[in-house]
Coordinates of C-alpha atoms in Angstrom, one line a residue:
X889 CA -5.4 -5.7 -8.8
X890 CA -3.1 -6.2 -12.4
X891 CA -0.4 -4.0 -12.4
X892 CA 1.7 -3.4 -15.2
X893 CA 3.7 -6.9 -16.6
X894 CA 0.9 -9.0 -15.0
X895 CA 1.8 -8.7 -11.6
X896 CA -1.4 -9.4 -9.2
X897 CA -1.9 -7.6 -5.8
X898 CA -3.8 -8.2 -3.4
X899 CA -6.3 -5.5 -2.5
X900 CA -5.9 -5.8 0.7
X901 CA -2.4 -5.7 2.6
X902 CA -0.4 -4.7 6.2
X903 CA 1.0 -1.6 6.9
X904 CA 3.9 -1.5 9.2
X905 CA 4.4 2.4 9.6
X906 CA 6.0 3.2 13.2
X907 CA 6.5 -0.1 14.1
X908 CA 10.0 -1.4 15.1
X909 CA 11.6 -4.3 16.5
X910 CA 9.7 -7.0 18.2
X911 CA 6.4 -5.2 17.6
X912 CA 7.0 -5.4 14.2
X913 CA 7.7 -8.6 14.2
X914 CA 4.9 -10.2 15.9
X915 CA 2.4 -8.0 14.3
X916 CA 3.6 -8.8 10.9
X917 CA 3.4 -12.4 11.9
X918 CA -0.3 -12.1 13.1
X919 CA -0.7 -10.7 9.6
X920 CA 0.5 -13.1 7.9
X921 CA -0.7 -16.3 10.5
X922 CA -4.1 -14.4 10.0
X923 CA -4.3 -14.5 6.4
X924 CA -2.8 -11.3 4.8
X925 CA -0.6 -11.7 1.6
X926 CA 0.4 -8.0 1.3
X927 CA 2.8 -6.7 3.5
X928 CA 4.4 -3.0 3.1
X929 CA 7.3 -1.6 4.6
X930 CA 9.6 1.3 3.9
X931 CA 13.5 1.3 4.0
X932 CA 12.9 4.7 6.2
X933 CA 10.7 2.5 8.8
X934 CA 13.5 0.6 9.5
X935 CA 11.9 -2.6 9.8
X936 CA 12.8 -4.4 7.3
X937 CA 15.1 -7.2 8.8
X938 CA 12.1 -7.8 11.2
X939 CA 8.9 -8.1 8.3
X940 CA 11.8 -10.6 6.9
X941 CA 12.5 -12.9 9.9
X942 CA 8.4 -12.9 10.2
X943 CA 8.2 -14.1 6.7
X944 CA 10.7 -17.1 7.0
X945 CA 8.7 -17.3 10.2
X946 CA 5.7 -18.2 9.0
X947 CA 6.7 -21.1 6.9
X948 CA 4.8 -19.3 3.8
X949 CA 6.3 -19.8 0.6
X950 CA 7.9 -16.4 -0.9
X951 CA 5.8 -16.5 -3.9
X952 CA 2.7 -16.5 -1.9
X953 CA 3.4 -13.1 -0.3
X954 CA 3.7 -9.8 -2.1
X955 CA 5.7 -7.5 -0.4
X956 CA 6.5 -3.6 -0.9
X957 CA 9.3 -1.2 0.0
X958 CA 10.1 1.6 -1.1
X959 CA 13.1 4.4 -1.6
X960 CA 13.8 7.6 0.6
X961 CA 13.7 10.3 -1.7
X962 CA 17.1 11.4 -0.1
X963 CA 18.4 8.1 -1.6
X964 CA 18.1 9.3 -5.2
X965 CA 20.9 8.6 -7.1
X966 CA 22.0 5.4 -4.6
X967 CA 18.7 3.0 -5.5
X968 CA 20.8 0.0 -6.4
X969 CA 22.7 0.3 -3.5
X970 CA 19.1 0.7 -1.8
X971 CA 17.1 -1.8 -3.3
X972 CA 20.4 -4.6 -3.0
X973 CA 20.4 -3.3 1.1
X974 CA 16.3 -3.4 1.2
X975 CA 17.1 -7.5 -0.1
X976 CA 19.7 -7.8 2.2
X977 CA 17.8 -6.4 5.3
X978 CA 14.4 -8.6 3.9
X979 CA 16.1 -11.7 3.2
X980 CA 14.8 -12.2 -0.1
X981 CA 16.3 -12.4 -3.7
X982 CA 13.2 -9.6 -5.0
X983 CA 10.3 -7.1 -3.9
X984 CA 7.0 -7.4 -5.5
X985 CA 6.7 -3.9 -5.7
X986 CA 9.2 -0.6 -5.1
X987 CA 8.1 2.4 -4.9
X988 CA 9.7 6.0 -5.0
X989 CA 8.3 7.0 -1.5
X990 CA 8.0 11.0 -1.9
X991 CA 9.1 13.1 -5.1
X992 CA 12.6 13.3 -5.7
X993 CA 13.6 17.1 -7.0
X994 CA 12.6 17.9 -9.9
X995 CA 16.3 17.2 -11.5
X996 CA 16.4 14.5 -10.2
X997 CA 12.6 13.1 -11.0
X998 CA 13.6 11.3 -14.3
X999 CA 16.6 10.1 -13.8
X1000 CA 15.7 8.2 -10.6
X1001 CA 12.5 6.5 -12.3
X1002 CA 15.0 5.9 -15.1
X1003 CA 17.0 3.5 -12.8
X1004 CA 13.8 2.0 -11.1
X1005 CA 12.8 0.9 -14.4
X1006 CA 16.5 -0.5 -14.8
X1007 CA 16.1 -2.2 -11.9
X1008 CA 12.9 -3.9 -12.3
X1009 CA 14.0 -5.2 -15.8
X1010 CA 17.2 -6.4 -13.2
X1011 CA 15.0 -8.8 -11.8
X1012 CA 15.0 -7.1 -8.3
X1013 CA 11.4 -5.8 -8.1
X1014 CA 8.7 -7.3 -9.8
X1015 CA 6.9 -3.8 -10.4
X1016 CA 7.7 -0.2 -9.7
X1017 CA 5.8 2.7 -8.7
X1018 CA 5.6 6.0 -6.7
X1019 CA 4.3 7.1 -3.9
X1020 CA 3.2 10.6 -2.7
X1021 CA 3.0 11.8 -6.5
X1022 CA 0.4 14.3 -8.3
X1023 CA -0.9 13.3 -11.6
X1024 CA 1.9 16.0 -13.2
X1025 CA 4.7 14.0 -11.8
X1026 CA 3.5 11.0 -12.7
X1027 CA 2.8 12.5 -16.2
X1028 CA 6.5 14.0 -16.5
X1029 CA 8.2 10.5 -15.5
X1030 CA 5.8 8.1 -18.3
X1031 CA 6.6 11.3 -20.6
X1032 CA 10.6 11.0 -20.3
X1033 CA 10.2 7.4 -20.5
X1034 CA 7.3 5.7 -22.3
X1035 CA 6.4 3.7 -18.9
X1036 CA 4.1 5.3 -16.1
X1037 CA 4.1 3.7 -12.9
X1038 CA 2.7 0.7 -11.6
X1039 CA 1.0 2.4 -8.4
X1040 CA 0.9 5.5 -6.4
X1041 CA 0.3 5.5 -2.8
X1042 CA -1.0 7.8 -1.6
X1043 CA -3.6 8.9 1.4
X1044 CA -7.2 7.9 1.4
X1045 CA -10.2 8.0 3.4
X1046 CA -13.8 8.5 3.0
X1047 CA -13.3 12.4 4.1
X1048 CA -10.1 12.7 1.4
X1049 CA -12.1 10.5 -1.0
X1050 CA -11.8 12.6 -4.3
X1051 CA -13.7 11.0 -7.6
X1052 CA -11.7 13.1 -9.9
X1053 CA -8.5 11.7 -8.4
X1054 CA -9.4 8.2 -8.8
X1055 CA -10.9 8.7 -12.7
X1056 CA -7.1 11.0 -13.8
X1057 CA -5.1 7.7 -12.4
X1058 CA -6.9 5.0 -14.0
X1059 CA -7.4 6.8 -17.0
X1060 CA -3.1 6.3 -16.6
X1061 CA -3.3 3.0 -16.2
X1062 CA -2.5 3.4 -12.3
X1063 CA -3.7 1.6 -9.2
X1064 CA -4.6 4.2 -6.2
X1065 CA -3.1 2.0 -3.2
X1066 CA -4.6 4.5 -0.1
X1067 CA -2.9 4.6 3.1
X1068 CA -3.8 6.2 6.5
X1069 CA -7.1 5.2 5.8
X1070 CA -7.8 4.8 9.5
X1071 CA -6.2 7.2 11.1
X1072 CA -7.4 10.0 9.1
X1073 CA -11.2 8.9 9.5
X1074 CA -14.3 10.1 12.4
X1075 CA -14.9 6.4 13.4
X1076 CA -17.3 8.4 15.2
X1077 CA -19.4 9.6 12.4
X1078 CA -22.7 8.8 12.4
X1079 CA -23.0 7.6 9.0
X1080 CA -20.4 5.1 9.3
X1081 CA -22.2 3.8 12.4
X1082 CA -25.6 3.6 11.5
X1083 CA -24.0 1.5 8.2
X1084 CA -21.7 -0.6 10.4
X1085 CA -24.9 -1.5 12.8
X1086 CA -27.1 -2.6 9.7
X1087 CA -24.1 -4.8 8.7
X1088 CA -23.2 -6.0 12.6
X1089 CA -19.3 -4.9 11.8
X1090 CA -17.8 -1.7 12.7
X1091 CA -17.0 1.4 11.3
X1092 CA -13.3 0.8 10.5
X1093 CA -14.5 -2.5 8.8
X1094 CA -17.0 -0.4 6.7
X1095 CA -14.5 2.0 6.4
X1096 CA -12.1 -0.8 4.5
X1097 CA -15.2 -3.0 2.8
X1098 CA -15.6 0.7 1.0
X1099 CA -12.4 0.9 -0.5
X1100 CA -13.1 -2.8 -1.8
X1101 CA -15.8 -1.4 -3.1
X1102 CA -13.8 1.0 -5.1
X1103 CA -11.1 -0.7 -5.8
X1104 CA -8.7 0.8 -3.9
X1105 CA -5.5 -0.8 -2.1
X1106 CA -5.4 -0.2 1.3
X1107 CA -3.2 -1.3 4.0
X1108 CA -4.7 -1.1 7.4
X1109 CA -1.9 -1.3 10.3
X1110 CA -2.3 -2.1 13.9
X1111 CA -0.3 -3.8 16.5
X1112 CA -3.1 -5.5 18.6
X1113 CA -3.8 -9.2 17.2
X1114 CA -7.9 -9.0 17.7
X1115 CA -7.7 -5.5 15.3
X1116 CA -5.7 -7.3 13.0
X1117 CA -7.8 -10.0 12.4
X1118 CA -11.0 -7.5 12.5
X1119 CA -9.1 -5.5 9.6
X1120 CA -8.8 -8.9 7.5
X1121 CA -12.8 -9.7 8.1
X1122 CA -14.2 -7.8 5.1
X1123 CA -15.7 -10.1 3.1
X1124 CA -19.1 -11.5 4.9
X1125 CA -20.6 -8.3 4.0
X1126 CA -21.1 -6.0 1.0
X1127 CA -22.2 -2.2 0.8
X1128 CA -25.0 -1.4 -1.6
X1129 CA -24.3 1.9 -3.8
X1130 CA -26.3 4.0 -1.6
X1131 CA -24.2 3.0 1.2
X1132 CA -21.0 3.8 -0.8
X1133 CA -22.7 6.6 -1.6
X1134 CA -23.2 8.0 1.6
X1135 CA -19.6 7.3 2.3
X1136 CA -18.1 8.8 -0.8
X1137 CA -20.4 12.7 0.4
X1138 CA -18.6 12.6 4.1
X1139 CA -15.8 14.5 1.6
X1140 CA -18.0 17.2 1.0

């Protein structure tokens, strides 16, 4: 996907959400040793040092990987001492992308996308964004400023997909990057298994081929090697629109 200042990323990435320490380094290296080129972490997952030694593990160039972070909302008003400690903790000289992880108050709102976009013209993230915002606070922040954000993360699934959604953030110029898209799905349901039979996959690969489909980030996260690799196997098969079709009703 083109974000804003023609910054590419990859559709598909690695989620690292409740993973620490060695897990999260191994996994991130599977990721990566696997084939992913998107990995995303959080300064409040405190994992960062690890997704960086697995990065200078894998003997991949910088430039080849995109990665994400993002700011606590509690840090408002202390993101360059965040991002500079994110680089520290990462071991890397810039982010690809930084992103306000939940709404800040509504003081507070402007001002701290005021200093994101400060610090991406600083050279220390290649893009900025949001995560966690409504399509108000995204308007109120481009508003203030004349620049909306890059992306907004922001939970997705075939049972939360919402059309409307979707149509009010690219009409913005926004890419929807979804996460939980697993965990918050019925891997059980018997339209996803019926589709994932037809295609000899399974349902969490449908699940993710869909939001290819719609062009929708995602960033599946698992600590077992075999599901990791699984995740990354999405592109032997294609849904037809009825398929995606199906998929998009199990919100109904």
């Amino acid at each position: 996907m083109k974000l804003s200042g023609d910054v590419e990323m990859p559709l598909l990435g690695f989620g690292t959400w409740q993973m620490r320490g060695r897990q999260a380094y191994e996994a991130t290296l599977a990721a990566l040793e696997t084939g992913y080129r998107h990995i995303d972490t959080a300064t409040m997952y405190g994992n960062e040092p690890q997704i960086g030694q697995a990065l200078r593990d894998s003997g991949l160039d910088r430039r080849d990987v995109f990665v994400t972070t993002k700011l606590p909302a509690g840090n408002a008003g202390r993101e360059w001492e965040t991002i500079r400690q994110s680089l520290r903790e990462l071991g890397t000289d810039y982010v690809d992308l930084w992103l306000i992880h939940w709404p800040t108050g509504p003081d507070e709102l402007v001002r701290t996308w005021e200093e994101f976009l400060a610090i991406r013209e600083g050279g220390l993230a290649r893009a900025v964004g949001v995560s966690n915002f409504s399509p108000a606070q995204i308007d109120k922040v481009t508003a203030a400023t004349g620049q909306a954000p890059a992306a907004n993360q922001i939970p997705w699934s075939p049972s939360g997909h919402d059309a409307r959604l979707l149509a009010e953030h690219r009409d913005r110029g926004i890419v929807v990057e979804g996460y939980s898209s697993l965990k918050d799905t019925d891997l059980r349901d018997p339209v996803l298994a019926e589709i994932a039979s037809r295609h000899a996959v399974t349902p969490a690969q449908v699940v993710l081929r869909w939001h290819l489909e719609h062009g929708i980030v995602m960033i599946p996260k698992s600590a077992n090697r075999g599901r990791i690799e699984m995740n990354f196997d999405l592109y032997a098969f294609a849904l037809d629109q009825e398929e995606i079709s199906r998929i998009d009703a199990l919100s109904n």
